[in-house]
Amino acid sequence: MSDTHAHSVAYVRETQLPQQPPPTIETGAVKWVRQNLFNGPWGSLLTLVSLYVIYLILAGSLPWLLNGVWTTSNIRECREVLDGATGGCFSVLSERWNQLLFGIAYPSDQYWRPTVAFVLLIAALAPVLFMHLPRKLLIFTGLYPFIAFWLIWGGTIMVPIVALIGVGVGYAVYNRYVADSFAMGFFGGVAAAMVTWWLGGFVIGAMPGFIALEAVPSRDMGGFMLNMILGVVCVSLSLPLGIMLALGRQSSMPIIKWICVVFIEFIRGVPLITLLFVANVVLAYFLPPGTNFDLILRVIIMITMFAAAYIAEVIRGGLAALPRGQYEAADSLGLDYAQSMRLIILPQALKISIPGIVNVAVGLFKDTTLVSVISMFDLVGMIRGPILASTDWNGVYWELWLFASMLFFVVCYGISQYSQWLERQLATDHR
Amino acid sequence: MNDVVPETHDVDMAVSDEVAISIESMNKWFGTFHVLRDIDLTVYRGERIVIAGPSGSGKSTLIRCINALEEHQAGKITVDGTVLSSDIKNIDRIRSEVGMCFQHFNLFPHLSILENCTLAPIWVRKTPKKEAEEIAMHFLEKVKIPEQADKYPGQLSGGQQQRVAIARSLCMRPRIMLFDEPTSALDPEMISEVLDTMVQLAEEGMTMLCVTHEMGFARKVANRVIFMDEGQIVEQNEPEEFFNNPKSPRTQLFLSQILGH
């Protein structure tokens, strides 16, 4: 700028202004109410209308909820008790809770087993979900799938033990050879695990009664337990599979890249219900006659693949959002591919992807009810089938579906709250 | 702390006869665009080289080829006696010997300052965690921000972040440091704190290649200035000669443009 007027605008500050407190704001409940509820004529009108709507909803539902009947053994008795008054027949829940939770065929004297498995599930999930818990608890998390399988399906304890040994042997072989080449370690590990399981099969055959629980076949699983099994297994399998697919899709090796692209695009382009029918019916045509390929396992594979394809795309979005500089910084420090992915790229990409992953996980958990269409008796299948079709409870819709909604809502809302908490925990970018 | 961590190099500005980097008729294309044309460059141990030139002249690409962030298509690059080929093991070895500072710092935002500095020593060099932390604190003290060790990059100013980035590279005990416009993204107030750190590094005898527009730094520290234009080395000379008596008309024009006011 020119200095023509310098003499007339010269100014030197001599006193430093002290910091002032902000203007005092009226506080308290009255202020809040006026600002938020009765802020002008339209605001006041809206508030009154909303209050009236809330009153209508409560007036309609509260008598039904509070006046409900919990003790009758069928719908006719319930209606007699109510005698024309408003009230829900919640006795369907108290009479059929076991079927709603465990399905129709699970032996009732064995209900403690899935219950224990559920309680242990919480213990197994805790160290995964909360990072400040001691890392040693992860050992239990690693053992949990084997324990839960044994508890829920029963049979000899040798089955999960052999499975565990197989995993251990496979991992040991992988560790031994992975330094030479990843492919050698990977396939060597898989082969070693296979051989171990094959040999273990003879051991199991030789001692079928060794510390055995009563065996419950897969077709006897049902109720909300089945939804939980499918939901937990599929979410925990689809996340690592989704990560691998997302990384594979970014790979510079064309074959890996195209396998991942074709897999993702194909699975995403097919309705889940179609995949479930494939699992139920069509797969049997391709398997050699006489093979007994567990139905739940088939369904788990299908749902997992379906969810993994979605999660892969969500994570790809997270990977794409990272600046190229992060990859370059990791490279320039000499980290190899696996290290830079594990330590630098994925922690950041997954953090960005949390809302999307949770979206898929919640959707997947609710989609487990689709198995009712292929005549598996999950919670929805139980309600639609054995309970509503029975003469005792034919016509009790609201109570049952409300109960089902509540169960799913509690789990899904929990997942959603956890994810928001996790996002706050991981916020280190101080934007 | 200083007794557990020996100094990186002897304190003298002497240039040895030992070759640190040799680049022989190196060529690189981006698609059909010929970014680097027949680059020949030998860097001796202890040299401080400043690479200047207009934007798009290939100077960043040149130093990024040295640690294989960019792949060259023809010619030969030898770093510390290791030939840069497509062999991943060679590339990783060279990268762990060559430190790099970026224009945008590229700190890892999800890790604390200390973790940023200890990550590569722990995972690449297999240094025990405690020792890596001691080394990291040593270098953080050297760049004068040990008190920020537990903060996250997002809480630091640009100048502080760039100094952390320098410390992070130094924790790998590199024998060569590459700087890719380290002060271009900084507010003027913060440039000097980063340049001071780089001067200090130069005084300790680090082999340095800097792409920079800081001509004051070049005069003070560099023992050689290289001027690049259109993917070629147009002129190189000692800084005195380079600034006072540029030979090529292209260099004269460039210098008159950046030193003109």
mmCIF file of C-alpha atoms in Angstrom, chain B residues 30-171:
data_model
loop_
_atom_site.group_PDB
_atom_site.id
_atom_site.type_symbol
_atom_site.label_atom_id
_atom_site.label_comp_id
_atom_site.label_asym_id
_atom_site.label_seq_id
_atom_site.Cartn_x
_atom_site.Cartn_y
_atom_site.Cartn_z
ATOM 1 C CA PHE B 30 3.924 -39.960 -16.113
ATOM 2 C CA GLY B 31 1.883 -41.655 -18.809
ATOM 3 C CA THR B 32 3.287 -40.086 -21.964
ATOM 4 C CA PHE B 33 4.629 -37.017 -20.178
ATOM 5 C CA HIS B 34 8.395 -37.113 -19.851
ATOM 6 C CA VAL B 35 8.912 -35.659 -16.349
ATOM 7 C CA LEU B 36 12.552 -36.488 -15.768
ATOM 8 C CA ARG B 37 14.963 -36.526 -18.679
ATOM 9 C CA ASP B 38 18.388 -38.063 -18.419
ATOM 10 C CA ILE B 39 19.164 -37.102 -14.858
ATOM 11 C CA ASP B 40 22.777 -37.669 -13.784
ATOM 12 C CA LEU B 41 23.589 -36.785 -10.218
ATOM 13 C CA THR B 42 26.141 -37.928 -7.698
ATOM 14 C CA VAL B 43 25.690 -36.974 -4.063
ATOM 15 C CA TYR B 44 28.635 -37.423 -1.693
ATOM 16 C CA ARG B 45 28.255 -38.213 1.962
ATOM 17 C CA GLY B 46 27.785 -35.026 3.966
ATOM 18 C CA GLU B 47 26.603 -32.918 1.051
ATOM 19 C CA ARG B 48 23.749 -30.427 1.496
ATOM 20 C CA ILE B 49 22.064 -30.017 -1.847
ATOM 21 C CA VAL B 50 19.258 -27.596 -2.535
ATOM 22 C CA ILE B 51 17.143 -28.277 -5.587
ATOM 23 C CA ALA B 52 15.350 -25.238 -6.973
ATOM 24 C CA GLY B 53 13.239 -24.634 -10.000
ATOM 25 C CA PRO B 54 9.811 -23.563 -11.163
ATOM 26 C CA SER B 55 6.808 -25.710 -10.264
ATOM 27 C CA GLY B 56 6.358 -28.688 -12.535
ATOM 28 C CA SER B 57 10.065 -28.886 -13.227
ATOM 29 C CA GLY B 58 10.300 -32.371 -11.694
ATOM 30 C CA LYS B 59 12.290 -31.526 -8.574
ATOM 31 C CA SER B 60 9.887 -33.248 -6.170
ATOM 32 C CA THR B 61 9.609 -36.214 -8.479
ATOM 33 C CA LEU B 62 13.399 -36.481 -8.550
ATOM 34 C CA ILE B 63 13.787 -36.812 -4.806
ATOM 35 C CA ARG B 64 10.735 -39.048 -4.559
ATOM 36 C CA CYS B 65 12.451 -41.421 -6.985
ATOM 37 C CA ILE B 66 15.362 -41.733 -4.579
ATOM 38 C CA ASN B 67 13.257 -43.554 -1.981
ATOM 39 C CA ALA B 68 11.053 -45.196 -4.596
ATOM 40 C CA LEU B 69 7.872 -43.324 -3.794
ATOM 41 C CA GLU B 70 7.910 -42.852 -7.548
ATOM 42 C CA GLU B 71 9.140 -45.549 -9.853
ATOM 43 C CA HIS B 72 11.673 -44.579 -12.515
ATOM 44 C CA GLN B 73 11.440 -46.280 -15.889
ATOM 45 C CA ALA B 74 14.984 -46.049 -17.175
ATOM 46 C CA GLY B 75 18.416 -45.521 -15.688
ATOM 47 C CA LYS B 76 20.016 -46.582 -12.446
ATOM 48 C CA ILE B 77 19.713 -45.225 -8.924
ATOM 49 C CA THR B 78 22.125 -46.439 -6.256
ATOM 50 C CA VAL B 79 21.530 -45.401 -2.672
ATOM 51 C CA ASP B 80 24.186 -46.262 -0.104
ATOM 52 C CA GLY B 81 25.464 -49.011 -2.362
ATOM 53 C CA THR B 82 22.058 -50.614 -2.849
ATOM 54 C CA VAL B 83 20.681 -50.546 -6.371
ATOM 55 C CA LEU B 84 17.051 -49.463 -6.496
ATOM 56 C CA SER B 85 15.183 -52.136 -8.401
ATOM 57 C CA SER B 86 11.665 -53.480 -8.183
ATOM 58 C CA ASP B 87 12.845 -55.884 -5.471
ATOM 59 C CA ILE B 88 10.636 -55.079 -2.471
ATOM 60 C CA LYS B 89 13.341 -56.036 0.019
ATOM 61 C CA ASN B 90 15.797 -53.550 -1.508
ATOM 62 C CA ILE B 91 13.177 -50.836 -1.557
ATOM 63 C CA ASP B 92 12.288 -51.360 2.096
ATOM 64 C CA ARG B 93 15.953 -51.343 3.043
ATOM 65 C CA ILE B 94 16.620 -48.081 1.217
ATOM 66 C CA ARG B 95 13.502 -46.478 2.692
ATOM 67 C CA SER B 96 14.584 -47.314 6.207
ATOM 68 C CA GLU B 97 17.980 -45.682 5.530
ATOM 69 C CA VAL B 98 16.596 -42.583 3.846
ATOM 70 C CA GLY B 99 14.456 -40.173 5.844
ATOM 71 C CA MET B 100 11.866 -38.009 4.172
ATOM 72 C CA CYS B 101 9.948 -34.880 5.125
ATOM 73 C CA PHE B 102 6.878 -33.907 3.196
ATOM 74 C CA GLN B 103 5.300 -30.592 2.399
ATOM 75 C CA HIS B 104 2.170 -31.553 4.337
ATOM 76 C CA PHE B 105 4.060 -33.265 7.180
ATOM 77 C CA ASN B 106 1.994 -36.457 6.854
ATOM 78 C CA LEU B 107 2.066 -37.240 10.535
ATOM 79 C CA PHE B 108 -0.213 -40.090 11.575
ATOM 80 C CA PRO B 109 -3.208 -38.319 13.130
ATOM 81 C CA HIS B 110 -4.423 -41.337 15.105
ATOM 82 C CA LEU B 111 -1.136 -41.724 16.991
ATOM 83 C CA SER B 112 0.395 -39.461 19.613
ATOM 84 C CA ILE B 113 3.590 -37.548 18.819
ATOM 85 C CA LEU B 114 5.645 -40.103 20.718
ATOM 86 C CA GLU B 115 3.937 -43.015 18.948
ATOM 87 C CA ASN B 116 4.534 -41.338 15.602
ATOM 88 C CA CYS B 117 8.233 -41.314 16.417
ATOM 89 C CA THR B 118 8.524 -44.813 17.870
ATOM 90 C CA LEU B 119 6.379 -46.669 15.332
ATOM 91 C CA ALA B 120 8.976 -47.288 12.630
ATOM 92 C CA PRO B 121 11.889 -48.064 15.001
ATOM 93 C CA ILE B 122 9.730 -50.611 16.837
ATOM 94 C CA TRP B 123 8.264 -52.319 13.764
ATOM 95 C CA VAL B 124 11.014 -51.929 11.177
ATOM 96 C CA ARG B 125 14.152 -51.909 13.307
ATOM 97 C CA LYS B 126 12.657 -54.166 16.024
ATOM 98 C CA THR B 127 13.916 -51.784 18.693
ATOM 99 C CA PRO B 128 12.496 -52.545 22.153
ATOM 100 C CA LYS B 129 9.702 -50.121 23.009
ATOM 101 C CA LYS B 130 11.475 -48.500 25.961
ATOM 102 C CA GLU B 131 14.631 -47.858 23.969
ATOM 103 C CA ALA B 132 12.613 -46.524 21.019
ATOM 104 C CA GLU B 133 10.889 -44.085 23.359
ATOM 105 C CA GLU B 134 14.241 -42.877 24.680
ATOM 106 C CA ILE B 135 15.491 -42.321 21.148
ATOM 107 C CA ALA B 136 12.262 -40.531 20.254
ATOM 108 C CA MET B 137 12.511 -38.223 23.269
ATOM 109 C CA HIS B 138 16.119 -37.494 22.355
ATOM 110 C CA PHE B 139 15.151 -36.327 18.887
ATOM 111 C CA LEU B 140 12.059 -34.505 20.113
ATOM 112 C CA GLU B 141 14.353 -32.567 22.433
ATOM 113 C CA LYS B 142 16.598 -31.868 19.510
ATOM 114 C CA VAL B 143 13.733 -30.314 17.554
ATOM 115 C CA LYS B 144 12.758 -28.559 20.799
ATOM 116 C CA ILE B 145 9.312 -29.981 21.450
ATOM 117 C CA PRO B 146 9.739 -32.783 24.024
ATOM 118 C CA GLU B 147 6.831 -31.344 26.036
ATOM 119 C CA GLN B 148 4.388 -32.179 23.211
ATOM 120 C CA ALA B 149 5.188 -35.896 23.219
ATOM 121 C CA ASP B 150 1.793 -37.011 24.518
ATOM 122 C CA LYS B 151 -0.313 -34.765 22.318
ATOM 123 C CA TYR B 152 -1.782 -35.643 18.953
ATOM 124 C CA PRO B 153 -0.655 -34.067 15.670
ATOM 125 C CA GLY B 154 -3.948 -32.184 15.321
ATOM 126 C CA GLN B 155 -3.150 -30.222 18.480
ATOM 127 C CA LEU B 156 0.155 -28.854 17.164
ATOM 128 C CA SER B 157 0.914 -25.887 14.944
ATOM 129 C CA GLY B 158 2.223 -26.441 11.438
ATOM 130 C CA GLY B 159 5.792 -25.629 12.381
ATOM 131 C CA GLN B 160 5.659 -27.980 15.340
ATOM 132 C CA GLN B 161 4.179 -30.729 13.171
ATOM 133 C CA GLN B 162 6.954 -30.363 10.631
ATOM 134 C CA ARG B 163 9.578 -30.564 13.374
ATOM 135 C CA VAL B 164 7.906 -33.699 14.682
ATOM 136 C CA ALA B 165 8.017 -35.087 11.152
ATOM 137 C CA ILE B 166 11.762 -34.394 11.040
ATOM 138 C CA ALA B 167 12.207 -36.049 14.444
ATOM 139 C CA ARG B 168 10.157 -39.020 13.264
ATOM 140 C CA SER B 169 12.501 -39.510 10.322
ATOM 141 C CA LEU B 170 15.586 -39.056 12.479
ATOM 142 C CA CYS B 171 14.416 -41.782 14.871
#
